[in-house]
Coordinates of C-alpha atoms and ligand atoms in Angstrom, one line a residue:
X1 CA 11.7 13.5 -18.3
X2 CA 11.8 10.2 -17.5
X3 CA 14.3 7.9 -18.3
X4 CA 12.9 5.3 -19.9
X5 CA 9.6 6.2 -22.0
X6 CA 7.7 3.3 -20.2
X7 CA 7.5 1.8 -16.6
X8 CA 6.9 -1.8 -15.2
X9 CA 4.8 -0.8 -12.6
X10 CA 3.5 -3.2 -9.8
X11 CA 0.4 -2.3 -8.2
X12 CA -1.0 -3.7 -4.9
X13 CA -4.7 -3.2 -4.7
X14 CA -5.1 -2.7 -8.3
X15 CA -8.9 -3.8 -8.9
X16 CA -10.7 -0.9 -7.3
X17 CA -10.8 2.9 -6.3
X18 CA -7.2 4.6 -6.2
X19 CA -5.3 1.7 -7.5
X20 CA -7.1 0.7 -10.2
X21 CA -7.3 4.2 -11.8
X22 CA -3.6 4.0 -11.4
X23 CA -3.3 0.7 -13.3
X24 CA -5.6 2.2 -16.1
X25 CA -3.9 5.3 -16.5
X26 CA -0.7 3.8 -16.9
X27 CA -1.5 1.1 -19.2
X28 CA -2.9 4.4 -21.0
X29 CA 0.5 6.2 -21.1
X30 CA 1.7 2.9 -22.9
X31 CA 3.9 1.0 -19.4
X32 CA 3.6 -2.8 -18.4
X33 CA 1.6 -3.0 -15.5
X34 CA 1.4 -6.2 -13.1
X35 CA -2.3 -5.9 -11.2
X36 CA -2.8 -7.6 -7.6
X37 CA -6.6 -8.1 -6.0
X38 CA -8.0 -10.6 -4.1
X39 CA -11.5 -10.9 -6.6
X40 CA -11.0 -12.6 -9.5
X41 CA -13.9 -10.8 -10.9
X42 CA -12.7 -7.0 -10.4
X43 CA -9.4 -8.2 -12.0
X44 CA -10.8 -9.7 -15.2
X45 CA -13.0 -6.0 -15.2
X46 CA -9.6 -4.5 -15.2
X47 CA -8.4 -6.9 -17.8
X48 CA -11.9 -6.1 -20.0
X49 CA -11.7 -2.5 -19.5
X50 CA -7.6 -2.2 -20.0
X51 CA -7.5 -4.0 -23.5
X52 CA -4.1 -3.7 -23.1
X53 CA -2.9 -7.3 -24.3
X54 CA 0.3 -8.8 -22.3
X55 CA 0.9 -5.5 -21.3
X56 CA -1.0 -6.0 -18.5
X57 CA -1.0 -8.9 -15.7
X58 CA -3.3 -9.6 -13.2
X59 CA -2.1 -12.0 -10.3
X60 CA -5.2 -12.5 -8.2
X61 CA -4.0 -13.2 -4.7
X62 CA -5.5 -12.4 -0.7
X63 CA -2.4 -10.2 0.2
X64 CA -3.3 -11.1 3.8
X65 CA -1.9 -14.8 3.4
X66 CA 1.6 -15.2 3.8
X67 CA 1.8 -18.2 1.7
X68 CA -0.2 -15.8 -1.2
X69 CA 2.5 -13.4 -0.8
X70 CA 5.3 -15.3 -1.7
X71 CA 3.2 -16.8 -4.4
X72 CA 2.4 -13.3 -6.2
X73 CA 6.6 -12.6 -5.3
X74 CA 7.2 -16.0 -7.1
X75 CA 5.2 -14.8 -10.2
X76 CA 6.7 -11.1 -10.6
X77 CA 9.8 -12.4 -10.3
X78 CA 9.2 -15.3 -12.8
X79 CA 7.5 -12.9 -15.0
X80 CA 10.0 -9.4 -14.8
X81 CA 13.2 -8.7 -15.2
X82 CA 13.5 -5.7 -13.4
X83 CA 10.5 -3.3 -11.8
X84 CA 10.5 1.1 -12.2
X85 CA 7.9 1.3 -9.8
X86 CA 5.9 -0.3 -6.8
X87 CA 3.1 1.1 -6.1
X88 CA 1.0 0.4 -2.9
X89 CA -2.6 0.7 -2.4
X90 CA -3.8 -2.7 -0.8
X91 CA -5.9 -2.2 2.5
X92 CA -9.3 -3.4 3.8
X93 CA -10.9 -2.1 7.0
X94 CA -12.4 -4.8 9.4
X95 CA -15.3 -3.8 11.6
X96 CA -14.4 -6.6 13.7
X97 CA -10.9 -8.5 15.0
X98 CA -10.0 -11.4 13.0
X99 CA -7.1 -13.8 12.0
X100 CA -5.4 -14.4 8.9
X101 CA -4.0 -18.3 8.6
X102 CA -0.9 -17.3 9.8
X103 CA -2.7 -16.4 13.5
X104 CA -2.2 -12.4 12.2
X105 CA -4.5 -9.4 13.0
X106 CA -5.9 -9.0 9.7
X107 CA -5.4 -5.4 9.3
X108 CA -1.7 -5.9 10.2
X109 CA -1.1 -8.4 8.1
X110 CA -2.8 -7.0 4.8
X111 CA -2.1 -3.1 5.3
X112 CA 1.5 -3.4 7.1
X113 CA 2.7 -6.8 6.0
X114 CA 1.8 -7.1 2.7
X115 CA 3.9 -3.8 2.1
X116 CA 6.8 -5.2 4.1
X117 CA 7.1 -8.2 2.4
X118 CA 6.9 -6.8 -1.2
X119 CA 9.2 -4.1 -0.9
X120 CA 11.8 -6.5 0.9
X121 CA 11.3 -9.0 -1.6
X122 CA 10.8 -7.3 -5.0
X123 CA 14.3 -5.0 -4.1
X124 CA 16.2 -6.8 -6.6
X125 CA 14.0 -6.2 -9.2
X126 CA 13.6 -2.8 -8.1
X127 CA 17.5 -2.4 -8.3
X128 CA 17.5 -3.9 -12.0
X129 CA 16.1 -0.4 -12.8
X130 CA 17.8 2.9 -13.6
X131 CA 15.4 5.2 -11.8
X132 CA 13.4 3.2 -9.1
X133 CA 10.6 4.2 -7.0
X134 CA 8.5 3.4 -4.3
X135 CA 4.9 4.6 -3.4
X136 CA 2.6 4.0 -0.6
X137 CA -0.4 5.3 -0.3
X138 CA -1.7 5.5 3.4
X139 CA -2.0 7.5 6.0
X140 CA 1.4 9.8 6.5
X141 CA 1.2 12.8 8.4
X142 CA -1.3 11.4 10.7
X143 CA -0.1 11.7 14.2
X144 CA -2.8 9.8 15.5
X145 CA -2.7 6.0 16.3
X146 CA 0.6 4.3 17.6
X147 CA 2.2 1.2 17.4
X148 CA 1.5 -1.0 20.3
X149 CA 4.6 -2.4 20.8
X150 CA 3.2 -5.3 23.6
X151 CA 0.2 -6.4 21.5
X152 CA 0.7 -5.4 17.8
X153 CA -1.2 -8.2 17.1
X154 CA -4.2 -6.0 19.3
X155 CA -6.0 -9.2 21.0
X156 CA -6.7 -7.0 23.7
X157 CA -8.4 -3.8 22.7
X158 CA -9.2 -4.2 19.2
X159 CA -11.2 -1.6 16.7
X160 CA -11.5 -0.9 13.2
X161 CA -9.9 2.9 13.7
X162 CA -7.3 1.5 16.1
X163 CA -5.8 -1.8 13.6
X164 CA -6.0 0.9 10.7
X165 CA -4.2 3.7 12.6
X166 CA -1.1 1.3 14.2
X167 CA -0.7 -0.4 10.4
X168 CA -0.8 3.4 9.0
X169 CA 2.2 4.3 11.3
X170 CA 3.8 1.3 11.0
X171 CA 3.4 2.2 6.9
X172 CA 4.9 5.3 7.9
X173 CA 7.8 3.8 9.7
X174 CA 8.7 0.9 6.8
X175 CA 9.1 4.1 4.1
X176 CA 11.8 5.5 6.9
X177 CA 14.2 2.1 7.0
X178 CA 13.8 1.4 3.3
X179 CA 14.8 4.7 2.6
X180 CA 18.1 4.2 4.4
X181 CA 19.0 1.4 2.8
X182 CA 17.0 0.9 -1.0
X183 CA 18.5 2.2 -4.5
X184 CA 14.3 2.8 -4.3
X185 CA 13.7 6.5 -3.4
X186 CA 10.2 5.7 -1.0
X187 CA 7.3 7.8 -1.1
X188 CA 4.7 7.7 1.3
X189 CA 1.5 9.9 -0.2
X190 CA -1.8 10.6 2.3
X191 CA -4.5 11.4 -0.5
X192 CA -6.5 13.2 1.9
X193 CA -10.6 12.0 1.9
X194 CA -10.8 10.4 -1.5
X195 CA -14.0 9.0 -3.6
X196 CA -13.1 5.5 -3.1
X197 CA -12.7 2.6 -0.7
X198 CA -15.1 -0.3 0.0
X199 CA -17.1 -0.2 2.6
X200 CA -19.6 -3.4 2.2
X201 CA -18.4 -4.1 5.4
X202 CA -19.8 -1.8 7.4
X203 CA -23.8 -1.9 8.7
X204 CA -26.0 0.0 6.2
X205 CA -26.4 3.1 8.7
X206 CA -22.3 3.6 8.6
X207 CA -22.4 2.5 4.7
X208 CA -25.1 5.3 4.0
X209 CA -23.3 8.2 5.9
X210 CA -20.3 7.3 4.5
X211 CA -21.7 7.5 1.2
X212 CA -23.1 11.1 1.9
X213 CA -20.2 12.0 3.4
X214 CA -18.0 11.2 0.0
X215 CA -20.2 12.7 -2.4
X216 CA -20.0 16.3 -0.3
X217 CA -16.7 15.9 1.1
X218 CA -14.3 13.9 -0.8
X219 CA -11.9 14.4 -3.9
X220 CA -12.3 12.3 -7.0
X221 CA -10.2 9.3 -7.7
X222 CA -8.6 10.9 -10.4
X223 CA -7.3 13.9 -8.7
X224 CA -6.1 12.1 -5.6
X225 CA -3.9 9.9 -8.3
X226 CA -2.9 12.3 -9.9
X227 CA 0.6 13.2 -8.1
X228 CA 1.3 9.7 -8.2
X229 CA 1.8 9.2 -11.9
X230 CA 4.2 12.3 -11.4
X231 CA 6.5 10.0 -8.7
X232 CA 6.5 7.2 -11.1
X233 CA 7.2 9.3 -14.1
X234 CA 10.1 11.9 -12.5
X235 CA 11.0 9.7 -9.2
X236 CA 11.7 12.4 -6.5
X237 CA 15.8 13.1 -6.1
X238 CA 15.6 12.3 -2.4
X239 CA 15.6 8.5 -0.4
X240 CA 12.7 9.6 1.3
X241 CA 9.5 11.8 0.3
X242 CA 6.7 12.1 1.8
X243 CA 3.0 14.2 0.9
X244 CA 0.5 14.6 3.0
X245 CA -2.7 16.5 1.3
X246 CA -0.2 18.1 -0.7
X247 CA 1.8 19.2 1.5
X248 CA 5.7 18.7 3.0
X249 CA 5.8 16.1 6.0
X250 CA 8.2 17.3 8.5
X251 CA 10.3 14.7 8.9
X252 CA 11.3 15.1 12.2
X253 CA 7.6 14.0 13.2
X254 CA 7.3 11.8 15.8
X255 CA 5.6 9.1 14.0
X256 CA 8.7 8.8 11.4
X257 CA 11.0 8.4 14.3
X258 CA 14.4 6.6 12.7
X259 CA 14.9 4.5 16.4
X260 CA 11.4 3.5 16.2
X261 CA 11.7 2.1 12.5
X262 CA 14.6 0.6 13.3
X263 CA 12.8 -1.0 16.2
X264 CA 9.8 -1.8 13.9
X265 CA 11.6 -3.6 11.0
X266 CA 13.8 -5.7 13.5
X267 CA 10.8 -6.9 15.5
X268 CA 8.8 -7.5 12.0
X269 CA 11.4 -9.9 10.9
X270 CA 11.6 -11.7 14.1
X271 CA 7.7 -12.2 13.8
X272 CA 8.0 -13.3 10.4
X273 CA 11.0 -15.7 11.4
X274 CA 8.0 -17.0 14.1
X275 CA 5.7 -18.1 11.9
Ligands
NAP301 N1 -10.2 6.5 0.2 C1 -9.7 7.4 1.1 O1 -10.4 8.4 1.5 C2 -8.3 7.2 1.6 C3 -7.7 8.3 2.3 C4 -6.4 8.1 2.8 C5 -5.7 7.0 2.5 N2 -6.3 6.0 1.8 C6 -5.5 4.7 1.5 O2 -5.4 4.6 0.1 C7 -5.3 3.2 -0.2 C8 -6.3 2.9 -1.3 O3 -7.6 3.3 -0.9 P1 -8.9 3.1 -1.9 O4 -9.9 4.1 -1.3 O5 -8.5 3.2 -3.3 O6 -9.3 1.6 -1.5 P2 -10.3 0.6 -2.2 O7 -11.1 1.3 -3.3 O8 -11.1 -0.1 -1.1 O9 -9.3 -0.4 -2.9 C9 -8.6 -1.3 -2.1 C10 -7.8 -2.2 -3.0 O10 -7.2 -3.2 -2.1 C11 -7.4 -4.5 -2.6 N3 -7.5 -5.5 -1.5 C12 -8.3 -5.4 -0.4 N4 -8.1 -6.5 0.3 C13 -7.1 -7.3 -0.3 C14 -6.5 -8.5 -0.1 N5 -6.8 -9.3 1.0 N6 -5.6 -9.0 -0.9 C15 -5.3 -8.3 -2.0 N7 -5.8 -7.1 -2.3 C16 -6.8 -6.6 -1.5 C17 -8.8 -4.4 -3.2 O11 -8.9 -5.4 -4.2 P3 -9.9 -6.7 -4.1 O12 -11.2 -6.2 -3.8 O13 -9.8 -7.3 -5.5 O14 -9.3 -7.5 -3.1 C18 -8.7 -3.0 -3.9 O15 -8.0 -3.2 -5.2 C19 -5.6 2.4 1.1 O16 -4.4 2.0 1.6 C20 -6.3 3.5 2.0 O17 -6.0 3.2 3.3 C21 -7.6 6.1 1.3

């Protein structure tokens, strides 16, 4: 059982598919929830649909923005005194290579970033709690995809598969450092193929076979959650966990290298310090 009967739980991506079931569900089960999405008008539909008074939050923010970052960090922490659970779902693919106004790959900034920053930053909130926890929700167990150590920014052979595969491992290796370090135990969770995720961005030939593809081949939204309100109820005993599909990642995998996290998180903060 859980400690404490109800949760202040942060979610990243919070106004559509994965993580906005999430927010509902646990608005349902009676926690505070703080809701971040860059459309204003998905957010007040959460808001609408919620009902859930001050119990809920929405800060709408573009989590690809360094400067909206530290505005939706500035906001939590005027607005909690301590968080149980952060929970990350924000990501957007981008068919094709662009900037954020810090000069960032997009998909780097908003995937990887974003996740970076908020766990880095929100750690003394996280502390301020008995039983804290830490979820991602990406891509773990993937082997595919690599960080490209001499162009992470990718202006040199950019694709949509190739941005989302390096920000997935570098996902993979931010849940290895924090775990070392954070009172957090970090959980990175791969939903497997999963009934959600936007793809307006895509031509309508890719948008309809996608489309097909989900309605024969994915799970619903509310299964794929489902093991997450689990982690945020009974937080795992262990610094790090991690579930792909259901299953046990090795963690000797090559993609959750400790030398290469290491690596990873020094050379993120040197970036940052860049900019
Ligand atoms: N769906 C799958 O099959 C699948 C499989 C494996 C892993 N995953 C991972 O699971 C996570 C959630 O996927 P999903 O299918 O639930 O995605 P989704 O339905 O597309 O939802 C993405 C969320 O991210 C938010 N977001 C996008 N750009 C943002 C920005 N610039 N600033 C702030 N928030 C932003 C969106 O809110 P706004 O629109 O309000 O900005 C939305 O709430 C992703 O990390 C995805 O890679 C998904």
């Amino acid at each position: 059982m859980p400690e404490s009967p109800t949760r202040t739980v942060v979610i990243s991506g919070a106004t559509d598919g994965m993580g906005r079931a999430t927010a509902l569900e646990r608005l349902r089960r009676g926690d505070t929830v703080i809701a971040i999405g860059s459309n204003g008008a998905k957010g007040r539909s959460l808001v609408a649909e919620a009902g859930a008074g001050d119990r809920l939050r929405f800060i709408q923010a573009d989590l690809s923005s360094l400067a909206e970052i530290d505005r939706t960090i500035g906001e939590i922490k005027q607005h909690s005194g301590g968080v149980d659970a952060l929970v990350l779902f924000a990501n957007r693919q981008s068919p094709k290579r662009r900037e954020t106004p810090d000069g960032l790959e997009h998909t780097f900034a908003l995937y990887y970033l974003s996740r970076y920053l908020l766990t880095r930053e929100l750690t003394p909130l996280l502390d301020a709690s008995s039983n804290p926890v830490i979820i991602s929700v990406a891509g773990v167990g993937n082997k595919a995809g690599e960080i490209h150590w001499d162009d992470l920014q990718l202006t040199r052979r950019y694709s949509t598969i190739r941005a989302q595969l390096q920000a997935g491992r570098a996902n993979d290796l931010l849940g290895v450092a924090v775990a070392k370090h954070c009172k957090a135990r970090f959980v990175m969770y791969h939903p497997g193929f999963t009934r959600s995720g936007d793809t307006g961005m895509f031509n309508p030939v890719i948008r309809l076979a996608l489309t097909v593809l989900g309605k024969v081949a994915a799970r619903s939204v509310a299964s794929a959650v489902e093991p997450i309100h689990g982690f945020i109820d009974n937080p795992p005993e262990q610094p790090l966990t991690a579930i792909d599909r259901g299953k046990h990642v090795d963690p000797s995998l090559r993609t959750l290298d400790p030398a290469a996290a290491d690596r990873l998180a020094t050379v993120t903060e040197e970036l940052l310090k860049g900019l």
